[in-house]
Amino acid sequence: MYRDYIRNVAIIAHVDHGKTTLVDQLLYQSGMFRNEDLDKLAGDQHNLIMDSNPLERERGITILSKNVAITYTDHLDNEYKINLIDTPGHADFGGEVERVLKMADGVLLVVDAFEGPMPQTRFVLDKALKNGLKPILVINKVDRIEGNCSNIVDDVFDLLVQLGANDDALDFPVVYASAKNGWATNNLAHKNDNMQPIFDAIIKHIPSPKVDIDAPLQMLVTTLEYSDYVGKIAIGKIFAGEIRESQKVTVMGRNGKQTQQKLVQLYQFDGLGKRISAMMKAGDICAVAGLDPVDIGDTIACTEAPVALPIVAIDEPTMTMTFRINDGPFAGQDGKMVASLQIKQRLERELQTNVALKVETSGTGDEYKVSGRGLMHLGILLENMRREGYEICVGKPEVIIKEINGKKQEPIELLVIECPVDCQSAVMSLLGTRRSEITKMD
């Protein structure tokens, strides 16, 4: 069947464990592109293709999740379509991870051969397990002489046990790789010169989509894009039925509101881009244009018997900052968008795609309380607004305190610090002032 030859895979990892470099190498070795064409897309000092956003290239981290479709032919000449989803590693962008994992049927867990599982490895792996996704462990950077691969496998197994993984997840396959050098192997004793073991592991261990092709249409919107020509473009996975170009559908909002609409264009992912398609079936990831209103978390269903899919659960914000018009002594010196209404419209536009963000308006109307997952999350928003010409005055960040069962509670962070022995007392003193608790010391 059609769905048997589809693999939807998310790639998750801690920051700087080589996740995006791995995706880039899979693109180079997929046979779908000329190397010269990919070289043109790679940019900045990191030469990464998937990190295409200017801020991503400057900071060397993944901020926005992206997906790419690769066609792969196995040794039996069976042709598979692999939808690879590159996700951010930083916990502040966990909202990106949570929504796109709904499109995946399995994950590649990338772990550094030297550092091992880190706090954000735990965060993204926990989200994957809650979505019932089977992991494939990819131990990256095995060319580093400091690495200890056997310990890494044990550490990942212990982490899965701590997170309450089932027996199927605990029986995870292991692939050793050097993404930077473009090779992977199932056995370190037998070196390789390509990434084929990763492609083979995806085909063998990632299950085909569990969908119902014969049922009425159900598609979950997990990402939004915007085009000046066709307006909003909704991206998501088809969980049931099939969808056709110019089809009449029911858009079921998270608030329960239903609207009858008509598709203008239907796209399927092909390589790094999209191409127009007449029809897409359950199990695949596609994009639809012409729907408005439509938001992340909405269900696109048939008109005869529409049934909504479960809403994507997103963790609550942990930090808040105040955005207001710049009425300070340097007002008007940097930026053209200075009015309160312009700031409000920009924040409302951000809410359409940034699902982990929350915005509250003050009573006066010239001040906005913006809540996010952390300093990095809010800082990226501020930098994007500054580059777009907005001038705003920002208050200091404040931790969100919640009252649960009559007790005030605040968010906590898991912190790992590596430092020389002679700096140990200074680090302990700094953490002590922040009321930290030491759980392990090596």
Coordinates of C-alpha atoms in Angstrom, one line a residue:
M1 CA 0.0 0.0 0.0
Y2 CA 1.0 3.6 -0.5
R3 CA 1.6 4.3 3.2
D4 CA 3.9 1.3 3.5
Y5 CA 6.5 3.2 1.5
I6 CA 6.4 6.4 3.6
R7 CA 8.6 7.1 6.6
N8 CA 8.0 10.2 8.7
V9 CA 11.1 10.8 10.9
A10 CA 11.9 13.6 13.3
I11 CA 15.6 14.3 14.2
I12 CA 16.0 15.3 17.8
A13 CA 19.1 16.2 19.8
H14 CA 20.8 18.5 22.4
V15 CA 22.2 21.8 21.0
D16 CA 25.4 21.3 19.0
H17 CA 25.3 17.5 18.8
G18 CA 25.4 17.6 15.0
K19 CA 21.7 17.1 14.2
T20 CA 21.5 19.6 11.3
T21 CA 24.9 18.5 10.0
L22 CA 23.5 15.0 9.8
V23 CA 20.5 16.1 7.8
D24 CA 22.7 18.0 5.4
Q25 CA 24.8 14.9 4.8
L26 CA 21.7 12.8 4.2
L27 CA 20.7 15.4 1.6
Y28 CA 24.1 15.3 -0.1
Q29 CA 24.0 11.4 -0.3
S30 CA 20.4 11.0 -1.2
G31 CA 21.2 11.2 -4.9
M32 CA 18.4 13.8 -5.5
F33 CA 20.6 16.8 -5.8
R34 CA 23.8 17.9 -7.5
N35 CA 26.5 18.8 -4.9
E36 CA 27.0 22.2 -6.6
D37 CA 23.3 23.1 -6.0
L38 CA 23.5 22.2 -2.3
D39 CA 26.8 24.0 -1.9
K40 CA 25.0 27.2 -3.1
L41 CA 22.4 26.8 -0.4
A42 CA 25.0 26.2 2.4
G43 CA 26.0 29.5 4.0
D44 CA 27.8 31.4 6.8
Q45 CA 30.7 29.9 8.8
H46 CA 28.8 26.7 9.6
N47 CA 28.0 25.8 6.0
L48 CA 24.6 24.4 6.9
I49 CA 21.8 24.0 4.4
M50 CA 18.8 23.4 6.8
D51 CA 19.7 26.3 9.0
S52 CA 18.6 28.8 6.4
N53 CA 17.3 31.6 8.7
P54 CA 19.8 34.5 9.1
L55 CA 19.7 34.3 13.0
E56 CA 20.2 30.5 12.8
R57 CA 23.3 30.9 10.7
E58 CA 24.7 33.7 13.0
R59 CA 24.2 31.8 16.2
G60 CA 24.9 28.3 14.9
I61 CA 21.6 26.8 16.3
T62 CA 18.3 25.6 14.9
I63 CA 15.4 27.9 15.8
L64 CA 12.7 26.8 13.4
S65 CA 11.7 23.3 12.6
K66 CA 11.8 22.4 8.9
N67 CA 11.0 19.3 6.8
V68 CA 12.5 17.9 3.7
A69 CA 11.4 14.9 1.5
I70 CA 14.0 12.4 0.3
T71 CA 13.4 9.6 -2.2
Y72 CA 15.4 6.5 -1.3
T73 CA 15.7 3.1 -3.1
D74 CA 16.7 0.1 -1.0
H75 CA 18.7 -2.9 -2.1
L76 CA 15.5 -4.7 -3.3
D77 CA 14.7 -1.7 -5.6
N78 CA 11.8 -0.6 -3.4
E79 CA 11.3 3.2 -3.5
Y80 CA 10.5 5.0 -0.3
K81 CA 9.6 8.5 0.5
I82 CA 11.4 9.7 3.7
N83 CA 10.0 12.9 5.3
L84 CA 12.8 14.2 7.5
I85 CA 11.8 16.8 10.1
D86 CA 14.7 18.9 11.6
T87 CA 13.8 20.2 15.1
P88 CA 15.4 22.7 17.4
G89 CA 17.6 21.4 20.3
H90 CA 17.2 24.3 22.7
A91 CA 14.4 23.8 25.3
D92 CA 13.3 27.4 24.8
F93 CA 12.0 26.4 21.3
G94 CA 10.2 23.3 22.7
G95 CA 7.0 24.6 21.2
E96 CA 8.4 23.9 17.8
V97 CA 9.3 20.4 18.8
E98 CA 6.0 19.5 20.4
R99 CA 3.9 20.5 17.4
V100 CA 6.0 18.9 14.7
L101 CA 6.4 15.6 16.5
K102 CA 2.7 15.0 15.7
M103 CA 3.8 14.5 12.0
A104 CA 6.5 11.9 12.9
D105 CA 6.2 8.1 13.3
G106 CA 9.7 7.7 14.8
V107 CA 12.8 9.7 15.8
L108 CA 16.5 9.7 15.2
L109 CA 18.0 10.6 18.6
V110 CA 21.4 12.2 17.9
V111 CA 23.9 12.1 20.9
D112 CA 27.5 13.4 21.0
A113 CA 30.0 10.6 21.5
F114 CA 31.9 12.6 24.0
E115 CA 29.2 14.6 25.9
G116 CA 26.6 11.9 26.0
P117 CA 22.9 12.6 26.9
M118 CA 22.5 16.2 28.1
P119 CA 19.6 18.0 29.8
Q120 CA 17.9 19.0 26.5
T121 CA 18.4 15.4 25.2
R122 CA 16.2 14.4 28.1
F123 CA 13.7 17.2 27.2
V124 CA 13.2 16.3 23.5
L125 CA 13.3 12.5 24.2
D126 CA 10.6 12.9 26.8
K127 CA 8.4 14.7 24.2
A128 CA 9.0 11.9 21.7
L129 CA 8.1 9.1 24.1
K130 CA 4.9 10.9 25.1
N131 CA 3.9 10.8 21.4
G132 CA 4.7 7.1 21.3
L133 CA 7.6 7.4 18.9
K134 CA 10.3 4.7 18.6
P135 CA 13.9 6.1 18.8
I136 CA 16.9 5.1 16.7
L137 CA 20.1 6.1 18.6
V138 CA 22.7 7.8 16.4
I139 CA 26.0 8.3 18.2
N140 CA 27.6 11.2 16.4
K141 CA 31.2 12.5 16.3
V142 CA 32.6 9.0 16.9
D143 CA 35.8 10.2 15.1
R144 CA 36.6 12.2 18.3
I145 CA 39.3 10.3 20.3
E146 CA 37.7 11.3 23.6
G147 CA 34.4 9.5 22.8
N148 CA 33.2 6.4 24.7
C149 CA 30.4 4.9 22.7
S150 CA 29.7 1.9 25.0
N151 CA 29.0 4.3 27.9
I152 CA 26.8 6.4 25.7
V153 CA 24.6 3.5 24.9
D154 CA 24.2 2.6 28.6
D155 CA 23.5 6.3 29.5
V156 CA 20.8 6.5 26.9
F157 CA 19.2 3.2 28.1
D158 CA 19.2 4.5 31.7
L159 CA 17.6 7.8 30.5
L160 CA 14.9 5.9 28.7
V161 CA 14.2 3.8 31.8
Q162 CA 13.9 7.1 33.9
L163 CA 11.5 8.5 31.4
G164 CA 9.3 5.4 31.6
A165 CA 9.9 4.1 28.1
N166 CA 8.2 0.8 27.0
D167 CA 10.0 -2.4 26.0
D168 CA 9.9 -1.5 22.3
A169 CA 11.6 1.8 22.9
L170 CA 14.2 0.2 25.2
D171 CA 15.2 -2.2 22.4
F172 CA 16.6 0.7 20.3
P173 CA 19.0 0.1 17.3
V174 CA 22.3 2.0 17.4
V175 CA 24.1 3.6 14.5
Y176 CA 27.6 5.2 14.8
A177 CA 28.3 8.2 12.7
S178 CA 30.6 11.1 11.9
A179 CA 28.2 13.5 10.2
K180 CA 30.9 16.1 9.5
N181 CA 32.9 13.5 7.6
G182 CA 29.8 12.0 5.9
W183 CA 29.9 8.3 7.1
A184 CA 28.0 6.0 9.4
T185 CA 28.3 2.3 10.4
N186 CA 26.5 -0.3 12.4
N187 CA 29.8 -1.6 13.8
L188 CA 32.8 0.5 14.7
A189 CA 35.1 -2.4 13.8
H190 CA 33.9 -2.0 10.2
K191 CA 34.3 1.5 8.9
N192 CA 32.2 2.9 6.1
D193 CA 32.4 5.8 3.6
N194 CA 28.7 6.8 3.3
M195 CA 25.5 7.4 5.3
Q196 CA 23.6 4.4 3.9
P197 CA 23.3 2.6 7.4
I198 CA 21.1 5.5 8.6
F199 CA 18.8 5.3 5.6
D200 CA 18.6 1.5 6.1
A201 CA 17.8 1.9 9.8
I202 CA 15.0 4.4 9.0
I203 CA 13.4 1.9 6.5
K204 CA 13.8 -1.1 8.8
H205 CA 13.0 0.3 12.3
I206 CA 10.7 3.3 11.7
P207 CA 7.1 2.1 11.2
S208 CA 5.0 3.2 8.3
P209 CA 2.2 5.7 9.3
K210 CA -0.7 4.3 11.3
V211 CA -3.5 5.8 9.3
D212 CA -6.9 4.9 7.7
I213 CA -6.9 5.6 4.0
D214 CA -10.6 4.6 3.7
A215 CA -11.9 6.9 6.4
P216 CA -13.1 10.5 5.9
L217 CA -10.5 13.1 5.6
Q218 CA -8.6 14.2 8.7
M219 CA -5.5 16.4 8.5
L220 CA -3.8 18.1 11.5
V221 CA -2.2 21.5 10.9
T222 CA 1.2 21.7 12.7
T223 CA 2.9 24.6 10.8
L224 CA 1.9 27.8 9.0
E225 CA 3.7 29.7 6.3
Y226 CA 2.6 32.8 4.4
S227 CA 2.8 33.6 0.7
D228 CA 2.1 37.0 -0.9
Y229 CA 0.4 35.2 -3.8
V230 CA -1.8 32.6 -2.1
G231 CA -1.9 33.8 1.6
K232 CA -1.7 31.3 4.4
I233 CA -0.2 27.9 3.7
A234 CA -1.1 25.2 6.2
I235 CA 1.3 22.3 6.6
G236 CA 0.5 19.0 8.4
K237 CA 0.1 15.3 8.2
I238 CA -3.0 13.5 6.8
F239 CA -4.2 11.0 9.4
A240 CA -7.2 9.6 7.4
G241 CA -8.6 9.7 3.9
E242 CA -7.3 11.7 1.0
I243 CA -7.2 15.3 0.0
R244 CA -7.6 16.8 -3.5
E245 CA -6.9 20.2 -5.1
S246 CA -10.0 22.5 -5.1
Q247 CA -11.7 20.3 -2.6
K248 CA -14.3 21.7 -0.2
V249 CA -13.3 21.0 3.4
T250 CA -14.4 21.9 7.0
V251 CA -11.7 23.7 9.1
M252 CA -12.3 22.8 12.8
G253 CA -10.6 25.3 15.1
R254 CA -9.2 24.6 18.5
N255 CA -12.1 26.7 20.0
G256 CA -14.6 24.4 18.4
K257 CA -15.6 26.8 15.6
Q258 CA -16.2 25.2 12.2
T259 CA -15.9 27.0 8.8
Q260 CA -16.7 25.6 5.3
Q261 CA -13.8 26.5 2.9
K262 CA -12.3 25.5 -0.4
L263 CA -8.7 24.6 -1.1
V264 CA -6.9 26.7 -3.7
Q265 CA -3.7 24.7 -4.1
L266 CA -2.3 21.4 -2.8
Y267 CA 1.4 20.8 -2.4
Q268 CA 3.6 17.8 -1.7
F269 CA 7.1 18.1 -0.4
D270 CA 9.8 17.3 -2.9
G271 CA 13.4 17.6 -1.8
L272 CA 13.9 21.0 -0.1
G273 CA 10.9 22.5 -1.8
K274 CA 7.3 21.9 -2.6
R275 CA 5.5 21.1 -5.9
I276 CA 1.8 21.2 -6.8
S277 CA -0.1 17.9 -6.5
A278 CA -3.6 16.9 -7.5
M279 CA -4.1 14.5 -4.6
M280 CA -2.4 13.3 -1.4
K281 CA -3.2 10.2 0.7
A282 CA -3.2 9.5 4.4
G283 CA 0.2 9.0 5.9
D284 CA 2.0 11.7 3.9
I285 CA 2.9 15.3 4.9
C286 CA 1.5 18.0 2.6
A287 CA 0.7 21.8 2.4
V288 CA -2.6 23.4 1.5
A289 CA -3.2 27.0 0.4
G290 CA -6.3 29.1 0.3
L291 CA -7.7 28.5 3.8
D292 CA -8.4 31.4 6.0
P293 CA -9.1 31.3 8.9
V294 CA -6.8 28.4 9.8
D295 CA -4.3 28.1 12.7
I296 CA -1.9 25.6 14.1
G297 CA -3.8 22.8 15.9
D298 CA -6.8 23.0 13.6
T299 CA -8.2 19.9 11.9
I300 CA -9.0 20.0 8.1
A301 CA -11.8 17.5 7.7
C302 CA -14.4 16.5 5.1
T303 CA -17.6 18.4 4.8
E304 CA -20.0 15.5 5.2
A305 CA -18.9 14.1 8.6
P306 CA -16.1 16.2 10.1
V307 CA -14.3 14.8 13.1
A308 CA -11.6 16.8 15.0
L309 CA -8.2 15.3 15.9
P310 CA -6.8 15.8 19.4
I311 CA -5.3 19.2 20.0
V312 CA -1.6 19.5 20.2
A313 CA -0.6 20.0 23.8
I314 CA 2.0 22.8 24.3
D315 CA 3.9 23.4 27.6
E316 CA 3.1 26.7 29.4
P317 CA 5.4 29.7 29.3
T318 CA 7.9 30.1 32.1
M319 CA 9.1 33.7 31.7
T320 CA 7.5 37.0 30.9
M321 CA 8.6 40.4 29.7
T322 CA 6.8 43.7 29.2
F323 CA 6.8 45.2 25.7
R324 CA 5.7 48.9 25.3
I325 CA 6.1 51.9 23.1
N326 CA 9.5 53.5 23.4
D327 CA 9.0 56.7 25.3
G328 CA 12.5 56.9 26.7
P329 CA 15.2 59.5 26.0
F330 CA 16.4 57.7 22.9
A331 CA 12.9 57.4 21.3
G332 CA 12.8 57.7 17.5
Q333 CA 16.5 57.1 16.9
D334 CA 16.3 53.4 15.8
G335 CA 13.4 52.0 13.9
K336 CA 10.3 53.2 11.9
M337 CA 7.6 51.0 13.6
V338 CA 7.0 52.9 16.8
A339 CA 3.3 53.1 17.3
S340 CA 1.4 50.9 19.8
L341 CA -0.9 49.6 17.1
Q342 CA 2.0 48.5 15.0
I343 CA 3.6 46.6 17.9
K344 CA 0.2 45.0 18.6
Q345 CA -0.3 43.8 15.0
R346 CA 3.3 42.4 14.9
L347 CA 2.7 40.4 18.1
E348 CA -0.6 39.1 16.9
R349 CA 1.1 37.9 13.7
E350 CA 3.8 36.2 15.7
L351 CA 1.1 34.3 17.7
Q352 CA -0.2 32.6 14.5
T353 CA 3.1 30.6 14.1
N354 CA 4.8 30.8 17.6
V355 CA 2.5 28.5 19.5
A356 CA 4.5 28.6 22.8
L357 CA 4.1 32.4 23.0
K358 CA 1.3 34.3 24.9
V359 CA 0.5 38.0 24.8
E360 CA -1.7 39.9 27.2
T361 CA -2.7 43.6 26.7
S362 CA -2.6 46.0 29.6
G363 CA -5.5 48.3 30.6
T364 CA -3.9 51.3 29.0
G365 CA -3.4 49.6 25.6
D366 CA 0.2 50.8 25.1
E367 CA 1.8 47.9 27.0
Y368 CA 1.9 44.2 26.3
K369 CA 2.9 41.3 28.6
V370 CA 4.7 38.8 26.4
S371 CA 5.3 35.3 27.9
G372 CA 7.6 32.6 26.5
R373 CA 9.6 29.6 27.3
G374 CA 12.8 31.4 28.3
L375 CA 15.3 34.2 27.6
M376 CA 16.4 32.7 24.2
H377 CA 12.8 32.4 23.1
L378 CA 11.9 36.0 23.9
G379 CA 15.3 37.3 22.7
I380 CA 14.9 35.8 19.2
L381 CA 11.5 37.5 18.9
L382 CA 13.0 40.8 20.0
E383 CA 15.9 40.6 17.6
N384 CA 13.6 39.7 14.7
M385 CA 11.4 42.7 15.5
R386 CA 14.4 45.0 15.7
R387 CA 15.6 43.9 12.3
E388 CA 12.2 44.5 10.9
G389 CA 12.3 48.1 12.0
Y390 CA 10.3 48.0 15.2
E391 CA 11.4 50.2 18.1
I392 CA 10.1 49.1 21.5
C393 CA 10.9 49.5 25.2
V394 CA 11.3 46.2 27.1
G395 CA 11.1 45.5 30.8
K396 CA 13.4 43.0 32.6
P397 CA 12.4 39.3 32.3
E398 CA 10.5 37.8 35.2
V399 CA 9.9 34.2 36.2
I400 CA 6.2 33.2 36.1
I401 CA 5.1 32.0 39.6
K402 CA 2.1 29.7 39.6
E403 CA -0.2 28.7 42.5
I404 CA -0.8 24.9 42.5
N405 CA -2.9 23.4 45.4
G406 CA -2.5 26.5 47.4
K407 CA 1.3 26.6 47.1
K408 CA 3.4 29.0 45.0
Q409 CA 5.6 27.2 42.6
E410 CA 8.2 28.3 40.1
P411 CA 9.8 26.6 37.1
I412 CA 13.2 24.8 37.5
E413 CA 16.1 24.0 35.2
L414 CA 18.4 21.0 35.0
L415 CA 22.0 22.4 34.7
V416 CA 25.2 20.6 33.8
I417 CA 28.5 22.4 34.3
E418 CA 31.9 21.3 33.2
C419 CA 34.7 23.3 34.8
P420 CA 38.4 23.0 35.9
V421 CA 38.9 22.0 39.5
D422 CA 40.3 25.4 40.5
C423 CA 37.1 27.0 39.4
Q424 CA 34.8 24.6 41.3
S425 CA 34.4 26.7 44.5
A426 CA 33.5 29.8 42.5
V427 CA 30.9 27.9 40.5
M428 CA 29.4 26.4 43.6
S429 CA 29.2 29.8 45.3
L430 CA 27.5 31.3 42.2
L431 CA 24.9 28.5 42.1
G432 CA 24.4 28.7 45.8
T433 CA 23.1 32.2 45.6
R434 CA 20.5 31.0 43.2
R435 CA 19.2 28.3 45.6
S436 CA 20.4 25.4 43.4
E437 CA 20.6 21.8 44.6
I438 CA 23.4 19.5 43.6
T439 CA 22.2 16.1 42.5
K440 CA 25.4 14.6 41.1
M441 CA 29.1 15.4 41.0
D442 CA 31.8 13.5 39.1

